[in-house]
Coordinates of C-alpha atoms in Angstrom, one line a residue:
M311 CA 15.9 -24.2 -4.2
V312 CA 18.0 -21.7 -2.1
L313 CA 16.3 -19.6 1.0
F314 CA 16.1 -16.3 0.5
G315 CA 17.8 -14.7 4.6
S316 CA 20.6 -12.6 4.7
K317 CA 24.4 -14.7 4.6
A318 CA 21.9 -17.5 3.0
L319 CA 22.2 -17.2 -0.2
R320 CA 25.8 -19.3 -2.8
Q321 CA 28.2 -16.6 -1.4
A322 CA 30.8 -15.9 -4.2
P323 CA 33.9 -17.8 -4.9
P324 CA 37.5 -17.8 -3.4
I325 CA 39.5 -14.4 -5.1
P326 CA 41.1 -15.6 -7.7
R327 CA 44.6 -15.3 -7.8
P328 CA 46.2 -14.2 -11.7
S329 CA 47.8 -16.9 -13.3
F330 CA 51.1 -16.4 -15.5
Q331 CA 48.9 -16.1 -18.8
E332 CA 46.7 -13.5 -16.8
E333 CA 50.2 -11.0 -15.6
A334 CA 51.3 -11.4 -19.3
E335 CA 48.0 -9.7 -20.7
H336 CA 47.8 -7.3 -18.1
A337 CA 51.1 -6.2 -19.0
A338 CA 50.7 -6.2 -22.9
T339 CA 47.4 -4.5 -22.3
H340 CA 49.3 -1.8 -20.4
P341 CA 50.7 0.8 -22.9
Q342 CA 54.1 2.2 -22.0
I343 CA 54.2 6.0 -22.2
T344 CA 57.5 7.4 -24.1
T345 CA 59.1 10.6 -24.1
A346 CA 61.0 11.3 -26.6
G347 CA 61.4 8.2 -27.4
V348 CA 62.5 6.7 -24.0
A349 CA 60.2 4.3 -22.4
C350 CA 60.0 6.4 -18.9
P351 CA 59.2 3.9 -15.9
T352 CA 55.3 3.6 -15.4
I353 CA 52.7 1.7 -13.1
N354 CA 53.2 -1.2 -15.8
D355 CA 57.1 -1.9 -14.5
I356 CA 56.0 -2.8 -11.1
P357 CA 55.2 -6.3 -10.3
M358 CA 52.1 -7.6 -10.3
P359 CA 52.3 -9.2 -6.9
T360 CA 53.4 -5.6 -5.8
L361 CA 51.4 -3.7 -7.8
E362 CA 48.1 -5.9 -6.1
K363 CA 49.0 -5.4 -2.7
I364 CA 49.0 -1.6 -3.3
L365 CA 46.0 -1.3 -4.8
G366 CA 44.6 -3.7 -2.3
L367 CA 45.0 -1.2 0.0
L368 CA 42.8 1.5 -1.8
S369 CA 39.2 2.1 -0.8
A370 CA 36.4 2.0 -3.9
T371 CA 36.6 5.8 -4.1
D372 CA 40.2 6.0 -4.5
L373 CA 40.5 3.1 -7.1
A374 CA 37.7 4.8 -8.9
R375 CA 39.8 8.0 -9.1
C376 CA 42.8 6.1 -9.9
A377 CA 40.9 4.9 -12.9
T378 CA 40.7 8.6 -14.7
V379 CA 43.8 9.3 -14.3
C380 CA 45.0 8.0 -17.8
R381 CA 44.2 4.9 -19.6
A382 CA 47.4 2.7 -18.0
W383 CA 46.1 3.3 -14.7
R384 CA 42.2 2.8 -15.8
A385 CA 43.4 -0.6 -16.7
S386 CA 45.3 -1.2 -13.7
A387 CA 42.4 0.1 -11.3
T388 CA 39.5 -1.6 -12.7
W389 CA 41.5 -5.0 -12.9
S390 CA 38.3 -7.7 -11.6
P391 CA 40.2 -9.3 -8.5
L392 CA 40.9 -5.7 -6.7
W393 CA 37.3 -5.6 -6.8
S394 CA 36.4 -9.5 -6.0
C395 CA 37.9 -8.4 -2.6
L396 CA 36.0 -5.1 -2.5
C397 CA 32.3 -6.6 -3.1
Q398 CA 33.1 -9.9 -1.0
A399 CA 34.5 -7.4 1.6
R400 CA 31.5 -5.5 1.4
W401 CA 28.9 -7.9 1.0
V402 CA 28.1 -11.6 2.1
V403 CA 25.0 -12.2 0.1
W404 CA 25.0 -13.1 -3.5
S405 CA 21.7 -14.5 -4.8
V406 CA 21.0 -17.1 -7.7
G407 CA 19.7 -15.7 -10.5
D408 CA 19.8 -12.8 -13.1
W409 CA 23.5 -11.3 -14.0
H410 CA 25.2 -13.7 -11.5
S411 CA 23.2 -17.3 -12.1
K412 CA 26.2 -18.4 -14.0
P413 CA 29.5 -18.3 -12.3
F414 CA 31.1 -15.2 -11.9
K415 CA 33.9 -14.4 -14.6
H416 CA 37.1 -12.0 -13.8
T417 CA 35.2 -9.4 -16.0
E418 CA 32.0 -8.6 -14.1
W419 CA 33.1 -7.9 -11.0
P420 CA 33.7 -4.0 -11.5
A421 CA 30.3 -4.6 -12.7
A422 CA 28.8 -6.3 -9.8
W423 CA 30.2 -3.6 -8.0
R424 CA 28.2 -0.9 -9.8
K425 CA 25.0 -2.7 -10.2
R426 CA 24.6 -3.6 -6.1
L427 CA 25.8 0.2 -5.2
Q428 CA 22.4 1.4 -7.5
K429 CA 20.2 -1.3 -5.9
E430 CA 21.6 -0.2 -2.7
K431 CA 20.5 3.3 -3.8
Q432 CA 17.1 2.7 -5.5
C433 CA 16.5 0.9 -1.9
L434 CA 17.5 3.4 0.3
E435 CA 15.6 5.8 -1.8
L436 CA 12.5 3.4 -2.0
L437 CA 12.5 2.8 2.6
D438 CA 12.3 6.9 2.2
D439 CA 8.8 6.3 0.7
L440 CA 7.3 4.0 2.6
V441 CA 6.3 6.7 5.6
W442 CA 3.9 8.0 2.8
P443 CA 0.1 5.4 3.0
Q444 CA -0.8 6.2 -0.2
R445 CA 2.6 5.0 -2.1
H446 CA 3.1 2.2 0.3
H447 CA 1.6 -0.7 -1.9
A448 CA 3.6 0.1 -4.9
T449 CA 7.3 0.8 -2.6
V450 CA 6.9 -2.7 -1.2
R451 CA 6.4 -4.1 -4.6
A452 CA 9.4 -2.0 -6.0
I453 CA 11.5 -3.4 -3.3
A454 CA 11.1 -6.8 -3.7
D455 CA 11.5 -6.6 -7.0
L456 CA 15.2 -5.5 -6.8
G457 CA 15.5 -9.0 -5.8
P458 CA 17.1 -10.9 -2.5
D459 CA 20.2 -9.2 -2.5
I460 CA 18.8 -6.0 -0.8
L461 CA 18.3 -7.8 2.8
E462 CA 21.9 -6.7 3.4
C463 CA 21.1 -3.2 2.9
L464 CA 17.6 -3.1 5.0
E465 CA 19.5 -5.3 7.7
M466 CA 22.1 -2.5 8.0
E467 CA 19.0 0.2 7.6
A468 CA 17.1 -2.2 10.6
Q469 CA 20.5 -1.9 13.3
R470 CA 21.0 2.0 12.9
P471 CA 21.6 3.0 16.0
G472 CA 20.3 6.3 17.7
S473 CA 17.1 7.4 19.4
L474 CA 16.0 9.1 16.3
Q475 CA 16.6 6.1 14.2
E476 CA 14.0 4.1 15.6
G477 CA 11.4 5.2 12.5
R478 CA 14.5 4.1 10.4
R479 CA 14.7 0.6 11.9
C480 CA 11.2 0.0 11.6
W481 CA 10.1 0.3 8.3
A482 CA 13.3 -1.5 7.3
V483 CA 11.7 -4.6 9.0
K484 CA 8.7 -4.2 7.5
A485 CA 10.0 -3.5 4.0
A486 CA 12.2 -6.8 4.4
A487 CA 9.4 -8.8 6.5
R488 CA 6.6 -7.8 3.2
A489 CA 9.8 -8.7 0.8
Q490 CA 10.8 -11.8 2.1
A491 CA 7.0 -12.5 1.4
I492 CA 6.6 -12.2 -2.1
W493 CA 10.0 -14.4 -2.4
C494 CA 9.0 -17.5 -0.4
S495 CA 5.8 -17.4 -1.9
Q496 CA 7.7 -17.0 -5.6
Q497 CA 9.6 -20.4 -4.3
M498 CA 6.8 -21.6 -2.4
H499 CA 5.0 -21.7 -6.0
E500 CA 7.8 -23.7 -7.8
A501 CA 9.1 -26.1 -4.7
P502 CA 6.6 -28.6 -5.5
E503 CA 8.0 -29.3 -8.8
A504 CA 12.1 -29.0 -7.5
L505 CA 10.9 -32.2 -5.4
R506 CA 10.7 -34.0 -8.8
L507 CA 14.3 -33.4 -9.5
P508 CA 16.3 -36.0 -7.7
E509 CA 19.1 -33.6 -5.6
Y510 CA 15.5 -32.2 -4.0
Q511 CA 13.3 -35.5 -3.2
S512 CA 14.1 -36.0 0.3
Q513 CA 14.0 -33.0 1.2
I514 CA 10.4 -32.4 2.3
E515 CA 11.3 -29.6 4.6
L516 CA 11.4 -27.3 2.1
G517 CA 8.5 -25.4 2.2
A518 CA 8.2 -25.6 6.1
L519 CA 11.8 -23.4 6.1
L520 CA 9.8 -21.0 3.7
V521 CA 6.9 -20.6 6.5
A522 CA 9.6 -20.7 8.9
Q523 CA 11.6 -18.2 6.8
I524 CA 9.0 -15.4 6.6
H525 CA 8.9 -15.3 10.5
A526 CA 12.7 -14.3 10.8
P527 CA 13.1 -12.4 7.6
F528 CA 16.9 -11.8 8.3
A529 CA 17.7 -15.1 9.2
D530 CA 20.2 -17.3 7.7
L531 CA 18.3 -21.1 8.0
T532 CA 20.5 -22.6 6.0
P533 CA 22.2 -24.6 8.7
V534 CA 18.7 -26.3 9.4
P535 CA 18.9 -28.7 5.6
R536 CA 22.6 -29.2 6.6
F537 CA 22.2 -30.2 10.1
L538 CA 19.2 -32.7 9.0
D539 CA 22.0 -34.3 6.2
Q540 CA 24.2 -34.5 9.7
L541 CA 21.3 -36.4 11.7
A542 CA 20.9 -38.6 8.4
E543 CA 24.4 -39.4 8.7
E544 CA 24.4 -40.0 11.9
L545 CA 21.8 -42.6 11.2
R546 CA 23.5 -44.3 8.4
R547 CA 25.9 -44.8 10.6
R548 CA 24.1 -46.4 13.7
L549 CA 22.3 -48.5 11.6
E550 CA 25.7 -49.9 10.5
E551 CA 26.9 -50.6 13.9
A552 CA 23.8 -52.3 14.7
D553 CA 23.8 -54.3 11.6
I554 CA 20.6 -53.3 10.3
T555 CA 19.9 -53.0 7.1
G556 CA 16.3 -51.5 6.5
G557 CA 12.3 -51.8 7.4
L558 CA 10.9 -51.5 10.7
P559 CA 14.2 -51.7 12.4
A560 CA 15.6 -49.0 10.8
V561 CA 12.8 -46.9 11.6
E562 CA 12.4 -47.8 15.1
M563 CA 16.6 -46.6 15.3
L564 CA 15.4 -43.6 13.6
S565 CA 12.4 -42.6 16.4
E566 CA 15.0 -43.6 18.9
M567 CA 17.9 -41.4 18.1
L568 CA 15.4 -38.5 17.5
F569 CA 13.2 -39.1 20.3
G570 CA 15.1 -40.6 22.8
K571 CA 16.5 -39.5 25.8
A572 CA 19.0 -37.1 25.4
G573 CA 22.6 -37.2 26.7
P574 CA 24.0 -35.5 29.9
G575 CA 24.4 -31.9 29.5
A576 CA 22.5 -32.0 25.9
A577 CA 19.5 -29.4 27.3
S578 CA 18.6 -27.0 24.6
N579 CA 20.8 -23.8 23.8
G580 CA 18.3 -22.3 22.0
A581 CA 15.0 -22.6 24.2
S582 CA 15.6 -19.3 25.4
M583 CA 16.4 -17.6 21.9
T584 CA 14.3 -15.9 19.5
L585 CA 13.9 -16.2 16.7
T586 CA 15.7 -13.4 14.9
D587 CA 18.7 -15.0 17.2
L588 CA 17.8 -18.5 16.1
S589 CA 20.1 -18.1 12.3
G590 CA 23.3 -18.4 11.1
S591 CA 26.1 -19.1 13.3
A592 CA 23.9 -19.3 16.4
L593 CA 21.5 -21.8 14.9
E594 CA 24.4 -23.7 14.2
A595 CA 25.9 -23.5 17.1
S596 CA 22.9 -24.5 19.1
L597 CA 22.5 -27.8 16.2
K598 CA 24.0 -30.1 17.3
L599 CA 24.2 -34.3 17.1
P600 CA 23.1 -36.8 19.6
A601 CA 25.7 -38.1 21.7
P602 CA 26.5 -42.3 20.5
G603 CA 23.6 -44.1 22.7
F604 CA 21.2 -41.6 23.1
G605 CA 18.8 -39.3 21.4
M606 CA 17.6 -35.7 20.4
G607 CA 14.7 -35.6 23.3
L608 CA 12.0 -34.4 20.5
Q609 CA 9.2 -34.6 22.2
G610 CA 5.2 -33.1 21.7
D611 CA 4.4 -29.6 23.0
S612 CA 0.9 -30.0 25.2
E613 CA 1.3 -27.0 27.4
G614 CA 2.4 -24.6 24.4
Y615 CA 0.7 -26.6 21.5
Y616 CA -0.7 -23.4 20.1
S617 CA 2.5 -21.3 20.1
P618 CA 3.8 -20.0 16.4
E619 CA 7.4 -21.0 17.0
N620 CA 6.5 -25.1 17.7
S621 CA 5.3 -24.7 13.9
L622 CA 8.9 -23.2 13.0
L623 CA 11.7 -26.5 12.1
Q624 CA 14.7 -24.2 13.9
H625 CA 12.7 -23.7 16.9
V626 CA 11.4 -27.3 17.1
L627 CA 15.2 -28.5 16.7
T628 CA 16.8 -25.8 19.4
A629 CA 14.4 -26.2 21.9
G630 CA 13.4 -29.6 21.5
K631 CA 9.4 -29.5 21.0
G632 CA 6.9 -29.0 17.9
I633 CA 3.3 -30.1 17.2
P634 CA 2.2 -33.4 15.2
I635 CA 3.2 -32.0 11.7
S636 CA 6.7 -29.7 12.3
L637 CA 8.0 -33.4 14.1
A638 CA 6.8 -35.6 11.8
I639 CA 8.4 -33.3 8.8
I640 CA 11.8 -33.2 10.6
H641 CA 11.6 -37.3 11.2
A642 CA 10.2 -38.0 7.4
A643 CA 13.3 -35.4 6.4
V644 CA 16.0 -37.5 8.0
G645 CA 14.3 -41.0 7.1
R646 CA 14.0 -40.3 3.6
R647 CA 17.8 -38.7 3.2
A648 CA 18.7 -42.1 4.9
G649 CA 16.9 -43.9 2.5
L650 CA 13.6 -45.0 4.9
P651 CA 10.5 -44.7 2.3
I652 CA 8.5 -42.8 4.8
S653 CA 5.5 -40.4 3.7
C654 CA 3.6 -38.1 5.3
V655 CA -0.3 -38.8 6.2
N656 CA -2.7 -35.6 6.2
M657 CA -4.5 -37.1 8.6
P658 CA -7.3 -35.2 10.0
R659 CA -6.9 -33.7 13.6
H660 CA -3.8 -35.1 13.8
F661 CA -0.3 -35.0 11.5
M662 CA 1.9 -38.7 11.2
N663 CA 3.9 -40.0 8.9
R664 CA 3.9 -43.5 7.2
F665 CA 6.5 -46.5 6.5
G666 CA 5.7 -49.5 3.6
D667 CA 3.4 -49.9 1.4
Y668 CA -0.7 -50.4 1.8
N669 CA -1.3 -53.0 3.6
H670 CA 2.3 -54.7 3.6
P671 CA 3.0 -56.6 6.9
D672 CA 5.7 -54.0 7.6
E673 CA 3.4 -50.9 7.3
R674 CA 3.6 -48.6 10.2
F675 CA 2.0 -45.3 11.0
I676 CA 4.7 -43.0 13.1
D677 CA 3.0 -40.9 15.5
A678 CA 6.3 -38.1 16.0
F679 CA 4.3 -36.5 18.5
D680 CA 4.2 -39.6 20.6
G681 CA 8.1 -40.1 20.6
G682 CA 7.6 -41.8 17.4
K683 CA 4.8 -44.5 18.7
M684 CA 3.9 -47.3 15.6
L685 CA 0.5 -48.3 15.3
T686 CA -0.8 -50.6 12.8
R687 CA -3.4 -49.8 9.8
S688 CA -6.2 -50.9 12.2
A689 CA -4.5 -49.1 15.1
A690 CA -4.9 -46.2 13.1
M691 CA -7.8 -46.3 11.6
A692 CA -9.5 -46.5 15.2
M693 CA -7.4 -43.5 16.1
L694 CA -9.3 -41.2 13.2
M695 CA -12.7 -42.9 14.4
T696 CA -11.9 -41.2 18.0
F697 CA -10.8 -38.0 16.9
T698 CA -13.4 -37.3 13.9
G699 CA -16.2 -40.4 14.3
R700 CA -15.4 -41.7 11.1
A701 CA -12.6 -43.1 9.4
S702 CA -11.7 -43.8 5.8
A703 CA -8.9 -45.1 3.6
E704 CA -8.2 -42.2 2.3
D705 CA -7.6 -40.2 5.2
L706 CA -4.1 -42.5 5.7
A707 CA -3.3 -42.5 2.2
P708 CA 0.6 -40.5 1.9
A709 CA 0.1 -36.7 1.1
T710 CA 1.9 -34.8 -1.6
P711 CA 4.6 -32.0 -0.2
D712 CA 2.5 -29.3 -1.2
R713 CA -0.5 -30.7 0.6
V714 CA 2.0 -30.8 4.0
W715 CA 3.2 -27.4 3.4
Y716 CA -0.3 -26.0 2.7
R717 CA -1.7 -27.3 6.1
C718 CA 1.2 -25.8 8.1
C719 CA 0.3 -22.4 6.2
Y720 CA -3.5 -23.1 7.6
N721 CA -2.4 -24.0 11.2
L722 CA -0.9 -21.0 11.8
I723 CA -3.3 -18.8 9.3
S724 CA -5.8 -20.1 12.6
L725 CA -3.8 -19.2 14.8
Y726 CA -2.8 -15.6 13.7
H727 CA -6.7 -15.0 12.7
N728 CA -7.5 -15.7 16.2
T729 CA -5.2 -13.3 17.7
R730 CA -5.1 -10.8 15.2
S731 CA -1.7 -10.7 14.2
L732 CA -2.2 -9.0 10.8
P733 CA 1.5 -8.3 9.1
T734 CA 2.1 -12.2 9.9
L735 CA -1.1 -13.9 9.0
R736 CA -1.0 -11.7 5.2
S737 CA 2.2 -13.4 4.4
V738 CA 1.3 -16.9 5.8
L739 CA -1.8 -16.3 3.4
D740 CA 0.4 -15.8 0.6
L741 CA 2.5 -18.9 0.7
A742 CA -0.9 -20.8 1.2
L743 CA -2.2 -19.6 -1.8
A744 CA 1.3 -19.9 -3.6
L745 CA 0.6 -23.4 -3.1
S746 CA -3.1 -22.8 -3.7
P747 CA -3.8 -20.9 -7.0
L748 CA -7.3 -19.6 -7.5
D749 CA -8.7 -22.5 -10.2
V750 CA -11.9 -23.1 -10.9
S751 CA -11.0 -26.6 -11.4
G752 CA -9.0 -26.9 -8.4
T753 CA -9.6 -29.2 -5.4
Y754 CA -9.1 -26.7 -3.1
N755 CA -11.0 -23.7 -5.0
K756 CA -13.7 -22.8 -2.7
I757 CA -10.7 -22.6 0.7
S758 CA -8.6 -20.3 -1.3
A759 CA -11.5 -18.4 -2.4
D760 CA -12.1 -17.8 1.1
L761 CA -8.4 -17.6 2.2
C762 CA -8.7 -15.0 -1.0
M763 CA -11.1 -13.2 0.2
L764 CA -9.2 -13.1 3.9
R765 CA -6.2 -11.6 2.4
A766 CA -8.4 -8.4 1.3
Q767 CA -9.7 -7.9 4.7
I768 CA -6.5 -8.4 5.9
A769 CA -5.0 -6.1 3.4
T770 CA -7.5 -3.7 4.2
G771 CA -7.1 -3.6 7.7
L772 CA -3.6 -2.6 7.5
D773 CA -4.8 0.4 5.5
D774 CA -2.9 -1.5 2.1
F775 CA -6.4 -1.0 0.1
S776 CA -4.2 -1.2 -3.7
G777 CA -3.4 -4.4 -2.1
A778 CA -7.0 -5.4 -1.4
L779 CA -8.6 -4.1 -4.4
D780 CA -5.3 -5.9 -6.2
T781 CA -6.5 -9.0 -4.6
I782 CA -10.3 -8.8 -5.3
Q783 CA -9.7 -7.9 -9.1
E784 CA -7.5 -11.2 -8.8
L785 CA -10.5 -13.3 -7.5
D786 CA -12.8 -11.7 -10.3
E787 CA -10.7 -12.3 -13.1
S788 CA -10.5 -16.2 -11.8
G789 CA -14.3 -17.1 -12.1
M790 CA -14.4 -18.4 -8.8
P791 CA -17.7 -18.7 -7.1
V792 CA -17.6 -16.2 -4.2
D793 CA -20.1 -15.9 -1.3
G794 CA -21.1 -11.5 -2.3
N795 CA -21.0 -9.8 -4.7
L796 CA -17.1 -8.7 -5.8
E797 CA -18.3 -5.4 -7.8
E798 CA -20.0 -4.1 -5.1
L799 CA -17.3 -5.2 -2.6
A800 CA -14.8 -3.1 -4.6
S801 CA -16.6 -0.2 -4.8
N802 CA -16.9 0.2 -1.5
L803 CA -12.8 -0.4 -1.2
Q804 CA -12.7 2.1 -3.4
H805 CA -15.0 4.5 -1.5
I806 CA -13.2 3.6 1.4
K807 CA -9.8 4.2 -0.3
A808 CA -10.8 7.5 -2.0
S809 CA -11.7 8.6 1.8
A810 CA -9.0 7.8 3.1
E811 CA -6.2 9.4 0.8
A812 CA -8.4 12.1 1.0
D813 CA -8.0 12.4 5.1
W814 CA -4.3 11.6 3.9
N815 CA -4.1 14.6 1.6
R816 CA -5.7 16.8 3.8
R817 CA -2.7 19.1 5.4
R818 CA -3.6 20.9 9.2
Y819 CA -2.2 24.4 9.0
R820 CA -2.5 26.7 12.3
T821 CA -4.8 29.3 10.8
E822 CA -6.9 32.0 12.8
E823 CA -9.5 28.9 13.1
A824 CA -6.7 26.4 14.6
A825 CA -5.4 29.2 17.2
R826 CA -7.4 27.4 19.9
V827 CA -5.6 24.1 19.2
Q828 CA -2.6 24.5 22.1
W829 CA -1.0 21.0 21.2
R830 CA 1.3 19.8 19.0
V831 CA 2.0 16.6 17.1
G832 CA 4.5 14.6 18.9
Q833 CA 3.9 15.8 22.4
V834 CA 4.0 13.1 25.1
M835 CA 0.5 13.4 27.1
K836 CA -1.3 12.2 30.0
H837 CA -4.9 11.9 30.3
R838 CA -6.1 14.1 33.2
K839 CA -9.4 12.1 33.9
F840 CA -7.8 8.2 33.1
G841 CA -4.4 8.9 34.0
Y842 CA -2.8 6.6 30.9
G843 CA -0.2 8.2 29.0
G844 CA 0.6 8.2 25.2
V845 CA 1.5 10.6 22.0
I846 CA 0.0 12.8 20.2
I847 CA -0.5 11.9 16.7
G848 CA -3.1 14.7 14.6
W849 CA -5.8 17.0 16.0
N850 CA -8.9 18.7 14.6
Y851 CA -10.4 21.8 14.9
R852 CA -13.7 20.6 17.0
C853 CA -14.7 16.6 17.6
M854 CA -15.5 15.6 14.5
Q855 CA -16.9 12.0 15.8
S856 CA -20.5 11.1 15.1
E857 CA -23.7 12.2 16.7
E858 CA -23.7 9.2 18.5
W859 CA -20.3 8.9 20.0
I860 CA -20.5 12.5 21.6
I861 CA -23.6 11.7 23.1
A862 CA -22.5 8.5 25.1
M863 CA -19.3 10.2 25.7
G864 CA -21.1 12.9 27.1
V865 CA -18.9 15.1 25.0
D866 CA -21.2 18.3 25.7
R867 CA -21.0 18.0 28.9
L868 CA -16.8 18.7 28.9
P869 CA -15.8 22.2 30.0
D870 CA -13.9 24.3 27.4
G871 CA -16.6 24.3 25.0
G872 CA -17.8 20.2 24.8
C873 CA -17.3 19.1 21.2
E874 CA -16.3 22.8 19.9
Q875 CA -13.1 22.5 21.7
P876 CA -10.0 20.6 19.6
F877 CA -9.7 17.2 19.6
Y878 CA -6.3 14.9 19.5
Q879 CA -5.8 11.4 18.1
V880 CA -3.6 9.6 20.5
L881 CA -1.6 6.5 20.3
V882 CA -2.3 5.4 24.3
D883 CA 1.5 3.7 26.2
G884 CA 1.1 0.0 25.9
R885 CA 2.1 -0.6 29.8
D886 CA -1.7 1.4 30.2
R887 CA -3.6 -0.1 27.7
A888 CA -2.7 -2.5 24.7
D889 CA -2.6 -1.1 21.6
A890 CA -4.8 1.3 22.1
T891 CA -5.8 4.4 19.8
T892 CA -8.2 7.3 22.0
Y893 CA -9.6 10.2 20.7
V894 CA -9.1 12.9 23.8
A895 CA -10.4 16.6 24.3
Q896 CA -8.1 19.2 25.1
C897 CA -9.3 20.0 28.2
N898 CA -7.8 16.2 29.3
I899 CA -4.9 16.3 27.8
E900 CA -1.8 17.1 30.5
V901 CA 1.7 17.3 28.1
C902 CA 4.6 15.9 29.9
S903 CA 7.9 18.0 30.1
M904 CA 11.7 16.9 30.8
L905 CA 11.0 19.4 34.3
S906 CA 7.0 17.7 34.6
H907 CA 8.7 13.9 34.9
P908 CA 11.7 14.0 36.2
P909 CA 14.0 11.4 34.4
Q910 CA 13.6 7.3 35.5
L911 CA 15.9 6.0 32.8
Q912 CA 14.5 2.4 31.9
G913 CA 17.8 1.1 30.6
Q914 CA 20.9 2.1 28.9
G915 CA 19.9 4.1 26.3
R916 CA 16.2 4.3 27.1
H917 CA 14.3 7.7 27.1
H918 CA 11.8 7.6 30.4
L919 CA 9.2 9.5 28.2
T920 CA 9.3 7.2 25.5
V921 CA 5.7 5.5 24.6
H922 CA 5.5 2.3 23.9
H923 CA 3.0 1.5 21.0
E924 CA 3.5 -0.6 18.1
K925 CA 2.5 2.2 15.3
V926 CA 5.3 4.9 17.6
P927 CA 7.7 3.9 15.1
E928 CA 5.6 4.2 12.1
M929 CA 4.7 7.7 12.8
F930 CA 8.0 9.1 14.2
E931 CA 11.5 9.2 13.6
G932 CA 11.7 8.8 17.1
I933 CA 13.2 11.0 20.3
A934 CA 15.6 12.6 21.5
V935 CA 17.0 11.8 24.4
D936 CA 17.1 15.2 26.1
A937 CA 13.7 16.2 24.6
S938 CA 9.8 15.7 25.5
T939 CA 8.7 15.4 21.7
Y940 CA 8.7 13.2 19.1
T941 CA 10.2 14.2 15.8
L942 CA 7.7 13.5 12.8
N943 CA 8.4 11.6 9.7
A944 CA 8.1 13.6 6.4
F945 CA 4.4 12.1 6.1
L946 CA 3.2 14.4 9.6
R947 CA 5.8 17.2 9.2
W948 CA 3.7 17.0 5.4
Q949 CA 0.3 16.7 7.4
Y950 CA 0.7 18.8 9.8
P951 CA 3.6 21.8 8.6
D952 CA 2.8 24.1 11.6
D953 CA 4.2 21.2 14.4

């Protein structure tokens, strides 16, 4: 198993050095140029180490030019070790699969360069298409089909500097997030089967790391399993030092190491770090083994219980706080690596681990949220009765890894559904459905059907009508019983999609009818009456809202023609209202400019007319430092060609 994150995949092997036999073959395959039967000095006469140093100074473009001179130069310029250096200097990530699933051969490096460049070119072209709503669904799938190698390309685009690259950065991040969700869903579907393999049997954290990965698409989370390996090794060392061979004393030692008091100076380094920061070398530096005689200080987070970060293992390990399931997964992962038979228990309203077999004298239930407190079966039954009002032996049975990960997802689904975090909610839904595919005979069939319906609703809310229709079709083909008529729902979706596409495809020219439209898309404005700021994202010749809305808002009482004057769609600055969109009459708009609103920079490189709204970078390329109007992206330029 690999985690699809930047710098998280299998890296290319070290640069190969030519052997004596390779040098001989190189000389034998390079014909010498002769003049009148007399051999002339050629590139082949240069000793191999010297030639390697000379050509190694050239760029890929220069080597390609050298390859066009003659056969001798071509043979030298296409020598695989040269391209090995170039490949490894340009790209860090080399994914497992496709043409490079086997160890690299020397002859593959020039082909590797060409293939990666082709992928990057395709990725950049597809990234340009993401701004077009009607192409979005198919474009995301095409980007995902390129494979995780393109994450580096997307990460570079997401870090493009400049105020006019805001839109590009936004779409690169969105593309990486959706592609990562697709790749992680594929891995989540395969993960339970992978745990049957001997090398993965102790890695109960695999699915939880995939959940963490979709929250940080570019993050390298490979330090987490390595750190769990180190913790297991530290546990074995402590057990050996204390002459403990197993049983309950070993479990107590494990809990003491994870939940015991941390040593002096062991305050969490990652508590103030963002999810993006918690990756790669930064994450590895913040993951430190407990000092001898001390623990890691992991504990349950009662105050921030419903924070999504508490479900993400990298955050739990660095911040030192988590919820029952994340702490239990860490506890079980370390224990299993150290040879302790610890299983997870999917108990209702709580999550615990279990050590020992059913009704064995050593059987104990471990509450990781309560510092590793151990309970007997009767005590666990009493806790269950307190939580649910009933007690069943089935509720204390070991859970399979896929059910553990499913619960991780379900916790976040409930959380994001309440907070309306639609993009992340859809990604988590993808993972949950990968674990519980639609199957009439499945145990979780009704839940999966409900989640599938929710995914269709989320896609509709994100204007991804093609994605919603695909989900409805998948649900219909499964034969699952659902609430409502799928055929009618699909028909309604088709109608909504057609209406949206008709609006997307409608171009707004400034004709004689639109001569009264005073303001342009992209202009920063302020509401004359309510004082909030925003940016114009569209306009109509007259008010196009319903009669009920016109009456409720008193539009006919407005000056300058009431509902017959132009109206504008406005993204409201989040500092005035939280991510709102309003429909404003022309008489209520005051356009801001550099002269009417003197600069008050909010920070280095920040524009004083910047509008804070999550959809601004989706619609505009950015705003120049010396301008008062946002630059429209390709889609808005097409819709409003005269603006």
